[in-house]
Structure formats: structure tokens, C-alpha cells
Amino acid sequence: MHLSLLLHNSGHRDSLLILMMMKILLLFAFVDYTLQDRTTTKYGTTTKTTITTPPAGTTKPPGGRSVRLPLNLYPVLYELELQPFIYGSNPVDFYFKGKVKIEMECRRSTNEIVLHSNKLNIATSSVRIETMTPEQNPIIPTIEFDTVNQFLILKTNTQFVSGSSYSLYIEFSGPLLPDLAGFYQSSYQRGNDTIYIATTQMQPTDARKTFPCFDEPAVKAQFKLTLVRKQPMVSLSNTPVINNITRANGWIADHYEVTPKMSTYLLAFIICDFKYTVNITKNNVEYRAWARPEAVDQTPYSLDVGVKILTYFEEYFDIPFPLPKSDMIAVPDFAAGAMENWGLIIYRETAMLYDPMESAETNKQKVAVVVSHELAHQWFGNLVTPSWWDDLWLNEGFASFVEYMGVDHVHPDWLMFEQFVVDDLQDVFNLDGLVTSHPLYVPVSNPSQINEIFDKISYEKGSTIIRMMRFFLGEETFKKGLQRYLKELAYGSAFHDDLWKALSEQSKADGKPERVQNVKQIMDTWTLQMNFPTVFVERTLDNLRLSQSRYLLDKNATDPGTYTSPFGYKWEIPFTYTSQSISNFNQSDSDINWMGKDGAVVELKNALPGESMDSWYIGNVMQYGYYRVNYPESNWQKLIQQLKTDITKIHPINRAQIINDALNLAKSGDLKMNIALQTVEYLSTEEHFLPYSAASEELLYVDGMIERTALFGAFSKFMKATFTIPFNKLGMDNSGSRHLETYVRRIVVALACKYGNEECIGNARKLYSELMELTDGTNPIDVNLRSAVYCTAIRYGGVEEWDFAFRKYKTSNVATEKDVLLLSLSCSRDVWVLSRLLKYALMPEEIRKQDAVSIIIYISRNPIGRCLVWDFVRGNWDVIFKQYGGSFLFSYLITGITAKFNTEFDLQSVHNFKESVPSLGSGARAFQQAVENINLNIKWMAKNSQIIQEWLKTLP
Ligand SMILES: [Zn+2]
């Protein structure tokens, strides 16, 4: 899936763009109901006895079973019928009824069947097992629940015989809650009416909350579905409808074509009153884009890129899309950005709907990226699925890489692969520089651990090492190797070694150098150990000398010992370089100098023939490799000098690299901070988006550290001066600008306003007051500058400006505009206003549940909101934990709100709090990471405050 919170690390970069990663989640286990009560009252219409799964943790697992299914009986076909009851006026009463027949083959003789079921009411008298010989009486099993493992265990006196087939029948029901997990209810407003719909999110472990099933990714089967609905609703699922049969009392049963063999987590169903736009792809796939009737006019862009990218992937992978249709649908409540269900991809509205008049270029790019990501999953994940969640990165890393290929195909001028370096590679360096990081391939068992790894490591590090692999294999070998992998394992599941094998075979077939014929040997060093290396490059005369070491943000941090490295933290590194006179930024796999995992120093003889000793050299050209590069101080000085005299001599990617590497090597103590800071002194002459983006990330870190110290005044003056020069050049008129020019202007305007440029602030306030005067619904502010303008106007305004934005937020029909407004609300400098906003975050009637975590983190980034949020989260811990404690969002909440903590007092406060709560849920690793991060910040302050003060004095 694609995880998409509202915020990006630095907030300014795109108030909405954000974390392109994925998935969804199980949040809101909104469990104010108890299933037991509801069973008798709400589902009492049935005369059958029902058994409700007790809440997890209340019973011991019988016999301490493994969390994995025994699979002695293996599902082949599910015939599933579901009927949601969403037509009353009281959504608390909503529920669904279902029945399933599971055809199974017995692979090992046994007398029990173990499958998954969670929070379902099983009609016990309905449960029976039939053999394939109809004259035999059905087998009636006894029923047990293992609530820890979410197992339904059926025991019999009869032996199931290996090689024989059986059919299992179960009827069941379950509540239909607004909990964003499994089969759930969502809603939207039309005037004063609330319209209810039923939709799904199964990944990773919530299919079992919808129907009893064998809910593991490798356990693939076919599904024959029936959805029962009333007019005027329609139903949608993975495959096309075959027919509609009218039933009593106005019900209509939609029967669906049987699916290909697939994983349970990829099933999807929706019952809604949405409308669609449609197109047919070049290869005859019917492609529809669905939305609320009021928003269906915002679907043409995603429909257009979807149609193009689907065909592009079919051709690139040389495998046709296996379904006759592909639907995309934007639902009003969705925890992640989108979910790749086969043939029915579900999005949150901001990830799919685009209104050219009301949405920014960043929104457009986000839509294209998420659409591309989900379509990539149709092959990586849906066709070939990881055998278990420990290889989740195979799914998410590939989708996060291939998404760039798809968007690059449609919009080559967006320079997607250049953006990759800042958005994925540099972005994940920070998390993966912690000793509390984790390897890409990571053991997980229970749902909470599975949810925890839907993180930047799986997505961004995954995609980054795949990009590196494409570089060292070369494009053709990479492409044919992937085709080989997908074709060999289609409709099956894969372990990462299967991928290495296919790529190695292709590498051999293509006659690549021996080293890259063994892809496993290289890639194991990047997937089986956490962190990444720094390569130190030293010049002597014409030679370069390379050595590698493990990069850690804090070398003295205590390793929790969760993971050990099989390679002693040494890597197989594809090293490249160039220099002032060679000036070659267009390199290929034939330019690679390998460094081995033995860690030996590598001498490159005659690497810089005839190069002047005054010239600079640079390692990791275009940052294809997942490593940092460090140099002796003299080479850093030459690079800085080059930036100050002529930026065009160094490619924008490597300019961004220099800034990012230097400031982070200073953070880790490998480079003097006063040298590192000089890499941003040239910034006012920069023109390209990438170095601006990299620099603003780093400068906002400095800002976050010193925002409450006496240093801030001088720093703010430097920032104002730095961004006033490009601001004067670019101004606030964005009309006619191209995509990346718009991106630069967004950053420059946001930072110029933030650091007090009077013209910027004046313009923003004036535009906003014009907007407040208008009553005809028009908006005079360029969509691309709205986040900066709204934020500035609210920051310098009062409660009237704030209330205006909040009213607009509540009434806007455009989800992307709603996001901009919502995030701008956190810019207020009034404590009581921010407190009120925090309160709204936990009131779903004010702020949608999908956005609550984002807004809380956003408020914490406001210097005035920081302590407020920490008090709020502690004070409302029980509520927040109940809603988010099992979700991937919870990790983001923990690391997000503590990101700027940098005193012993902060640290103690986090420690004390951690000790005081009974469980950390899916935030366990995030707490460790937060503590490591705070320690790092404390050290950074101690080491650098004085240096920064002196550096600021040296500036004009
Ligand atoms: Zn994904």
C-alpha cells in the first residue's frame, strides 16, 4: 500500500505531499462496543447460536501455538457472500452478515482445521465440513478460539485424509464500524444528509476480521464472491460482475467472476453510490475511476495517468494485466494513501482526485506517484507475493521504485529520478543511521510487529537499494531479470533469494562481470544488516584510496542488540567518482569500482591522471549508491569553493549530496560543523529544486534545535538574507511556471515568509484578506502558493483568519484544498487556538480520523505547539492508544512529536512516560528511536551551539 500522511518532514516542502509510503492500517480499533453485547442485541434476529471471539489477550493460546497456520488443510476456492446493513439512520447499529464455503485440499492427515477469524460472530450451528462424496454425512466439528493468534480451530473425531478434498461451511456476522480496518463503514456529507458506504482494507491482517479465512500472504486461492445490496447503491470488487439477482425485500445479489489465484489481503469490496469516468487501455483493459458524485469531475487526471501507466508496465514487465478491468476509487476515510487490491485499488481522496484549479503541482505529482505505486503492485505483490511479511520490502521497495518509472514515463520533464535522491535516498538516511533501525529483511510474527515495518526502511531504503541494483546491473539486465522473476513466480510467492537468483541468471546470460553474476552476495549485505556505510576517499597524487566504515548518527548510542550483522557492518559497495577536469556525471555500470565486504582498503591507481592538485574530486556520482562519502578537509574546501564560484560544474544531484552528506557527517562527528555549514553559504545563487530541498531539510533541523535559544535571532537573519535573494528574483507570481520551477518557488516563498521577509508576509496577508472578502467561491491565490500564504496569514493573523480557514476546511469539496487548510491551521501563534485544534483532532466530526495523527504532529512542529502536544498526548494517551496503538501511524506519531526534543529534561520526560504506560503497541521501536534521537539532539546542542554562533558571526 501507499502510506501517505499529510505531512512531510520539513513541512514546507509540501504541506501535503508527503511520506510516500504506504499502507494502511489498522488503526482505530474503536472498541467501545463489546462484541458480546452486540451479539445478543443486534444480531439476535438469527435463531442460531453464535460465539463471539473474546477480546485478544483474555484467553491463553491453547498449547502455545505458533502464530503461523499449520496448513494441513489448504484452501483452493472460497465462495463468499457478504451483506452489509448500512441503510438505517443509526450507524452504531451497522453490521454485516456473511457465509463462506471453503474448498480445501488436505495436504497432511489431521483431525483439526486451523484458520483465522477475528472479531467475528460465528454461527456455530452452521459450521460443517463435507467430503466430496455427497452420500457421507457432514462432519460437525467442535469449535475453539485462540484469540492471541486470532485462530478459529475446528476439531473432529474424523481424520482428514491427505490427498482428499473437503468443503467447510461457516455463517457469521460482524460489526461494521468506522474503524478503517477490514470491512468498515465510511461516510460523507451531502448538504445536511450523511451518506454511508461500506468499504474494505485487508492488508496486512484484517481479511480475518471480514470472514474466516487462511489469512497469510502465501496462501493463495480463488474467490467467488457475492455482494448483497439495496438500490441506489452499487457494489464493486476485484473482478467484473456476472449478473444481478433480485431477492426479497428489495435486496439485489451481485455475483462476481471468480478471481485469479490470489492472497486474502488483496480482496476488496465496496458498496456505495459513487459515479465513475471510464477509458479503455491500449490492451483492452476497462479502466474506471470512481468518486463521490460531487467529486467525480476530479477523476480525469488519475484516469489518464492510470491508463497510460498500466499499459507501460504491461510492456515493461512483458506480462499482460490478468484481469479484464481495473477500477480505482477514492473513499472519504482511508488510513493509508492507497491500497493495491487486485483490480480494485482504493485511495484516499487526496491521492487520487485532482482539480487543476484547486490542487497544486505537488498534488498532481502525488496523484501520479500513488497511482503508479499501486499499479506497480499489480505485478510486485499481487502477481508475485512475498512468502511472508518479513520480506515486505520486496513488495514496498519495488512499488516505491517502480512508481518513479511509471511517472517518469508519463511526465519525463518532472525529472522523477532526480527527485528520488532527496525524497527517498536522503530521506531514509536519517532513520537508517540509528542503532535502533532494522534490517530490510526482518523477522515479524504478530499483527502489531507486521504493522510496525510499514515504515521508511521497507519503502525508501527498499527502493534505494533497488535503484542501486539497477545501476550496477545496467538497465537491460535489470529489466530482463525482473521479467524472468515475475514470469517464473507468477500466481505464487517469493523469498528474496528467488529474486537474486533470477537477476543472477540474467546477469550471467548477459555476460556481466563475474562479481555481478552473484547478486545475492552483493545484495545480502544491504538487506540482512541495518544501517549503511560511509566511504572515505583520500587522494595521493593521481591515486584515490577508499575505505569504508559503518555510518551511525551517534557512535556512542547503545545498540539494543535486537539484530546482529552477519557481515560485521561491511558492505559490497559500487563506488564511482569524478573530478573537476573529468567532470563526468553520466556514468554507467562499467564505471564502477567495487569495494568488498571484507572491508579492505581499495587503492585506485592513476584514478585522476594529470588532475591539478588544486582540483576537487567527488564520490558516488549521482548518488546511485546507498552510502555517504567523506573527504579530507581540503577537498571539502575545494567543493565549497566550486559551489560559491560556479554551481554548473557540479550536477544538481551531487550538489544536494554535498549538503546532505556534509551536515550529517558533522552530526555524527566525522566532519567539523563549521566546514559543513559552509556548504549552504552559496544557497542564494542556487536555482535547482534538489539542492534547495536538501538544504532546507538540514537547515530546518538546525532551526528546530535552536528555535528556543538566544542563537535563533542571528540564524533567522541568515535565513532571511539567504532566501530574500531568490525571493526577489522569483516573486510570488507563479503563472505559466513549469513543474519544478513551481517547486522551487514554493520552497523559496515558504522560507522567505517564515523568516520574516516583509514583502512576502505583506503579500500573503493581503491575498488572504482578499480571499476573506470574496463571497463567490473564487480564490485569487495561486494554488501552488496557498500553503505558504494561508500559513503566513494565520500565523500573523488572529482568530478571525483562523476561523475563516476552519470554515473553509469544513465546507470545501476538494480534498487537497482541505489538506492545505487543515495544515495551515497549525500555524497559529495563539496557544488557546492550538489547544482547540488539538481537541478537534480527536473529534471525528471536526477532523477526519485519517488526518488526526498528521495534524497532531504538525502542531508539534510549531514552536508554540511543541509542549502543548506532548502534554496533550500524555493526557489523552488511553484514547489515542486505543485508536492508533496497533497502527503504522502510531510510530509516526511517536517519532514525529519528539523530533525536536533536545534537553535532558525532555529525555527524562519521555523515559518517565514510557515507564508509566503498560504497552507501547506498534510504537515500541518508535520509542527506542525517539530516545536515540533525543540523545543525539542533546549531544548536537552541546557540541554545536558555540560553533554555530561563531559561524553566524562570520557571515555578512
Ligand atoms: Zn505499497
PDB file of C-alpha atoms and ligand atoms in Angstrom, residues 1-3 21-23 203 338-340 373-374 377 380 392 395-397 399-400 403 454 459, ligand 1:
ATOM      1  CA  MET A   1       0.000   0.000   0.000  1.00  0.00           C
ATOM      2  CA  HIS A   2       0.996   3.556  -0.100  1.00  0.00           C
ATOM      3  CA  LEU A   3       1.324   5.364   3.184  1.00  0.00           C
ATOM      4  CA  MET A  21       4.997   5.105   1.570  1.00  0.00           C
ATOM      5  CA  MET A  22       2.202   3.170   2.074  1.00  0.00           C
ATOM      6  CA  LYS A  23      -0.140   1.294   3.678  1.00  0.00           C
ATOM      7  CA  GLN A 203      -3.719  -5.560   4.404  1.00  0.00           C
ATOM      8  CA  ALA A 338      -3.927   3.841  -1.152  1.00  0.00           C
ATOM      9  CA  MET A 339      -4.205   0.055  -1.305  1.00  0.00           C
ATOM     10  CA  GLU A 340      -3.343  -2.091  -4.292  1.00  0.00           C
ATOM     11  CA  HIS A 373       2.852   2.815  -6.972  1.00  0.00           C
ATOM     12  CA  GLU A 374      -0.409   0.893  -6.755  1.00  0.00           C
ATOM     13  CA  HIS A 377       1.930  -3.648  -7.036  1.00  0.00           C
ATOM     14  CA  PHE A 380       5.039  -6.771  -7.406  1.00  0.00           C
ATOM     15  CA  LEU A 392       7.524  -6.886   2.961  1.00  0.00           C
ATOM     16  CA  ASN A 395       6.522  -5.507  -2.134  1.00  0.00           C
ATOM     17  CA  GLU A 396       7.004  -1.978  -0.942  1.00  0.00           C
ATOM     18  CA  GLY A 397      10.572  -1.374  -2.043  1.00  0.00           C
ATOM     19  CA  ALA A 399       6.491  -0.467  -5.740  1.00  0.00           C
ATOM     20  CA  SER A 400       8.351   2.562  -4.340  1.00  0.00           C
ATOM     21  CA  GLU A 403       6.415   4.179  -9.153  1.00  0.00           C
ATOM     22  CA  PHE A 454       5.307  -0.448   7.098  1.00  0.00           C
ATOM     23  CA  TYR A 459       9.670   1.669   1.417  1.00  0.00           C
TER      24      TYR A 459
HETATM   25 ZN    ZN B   1       2.711  -0.165  -1.493  1.00  0.00          ZN
END
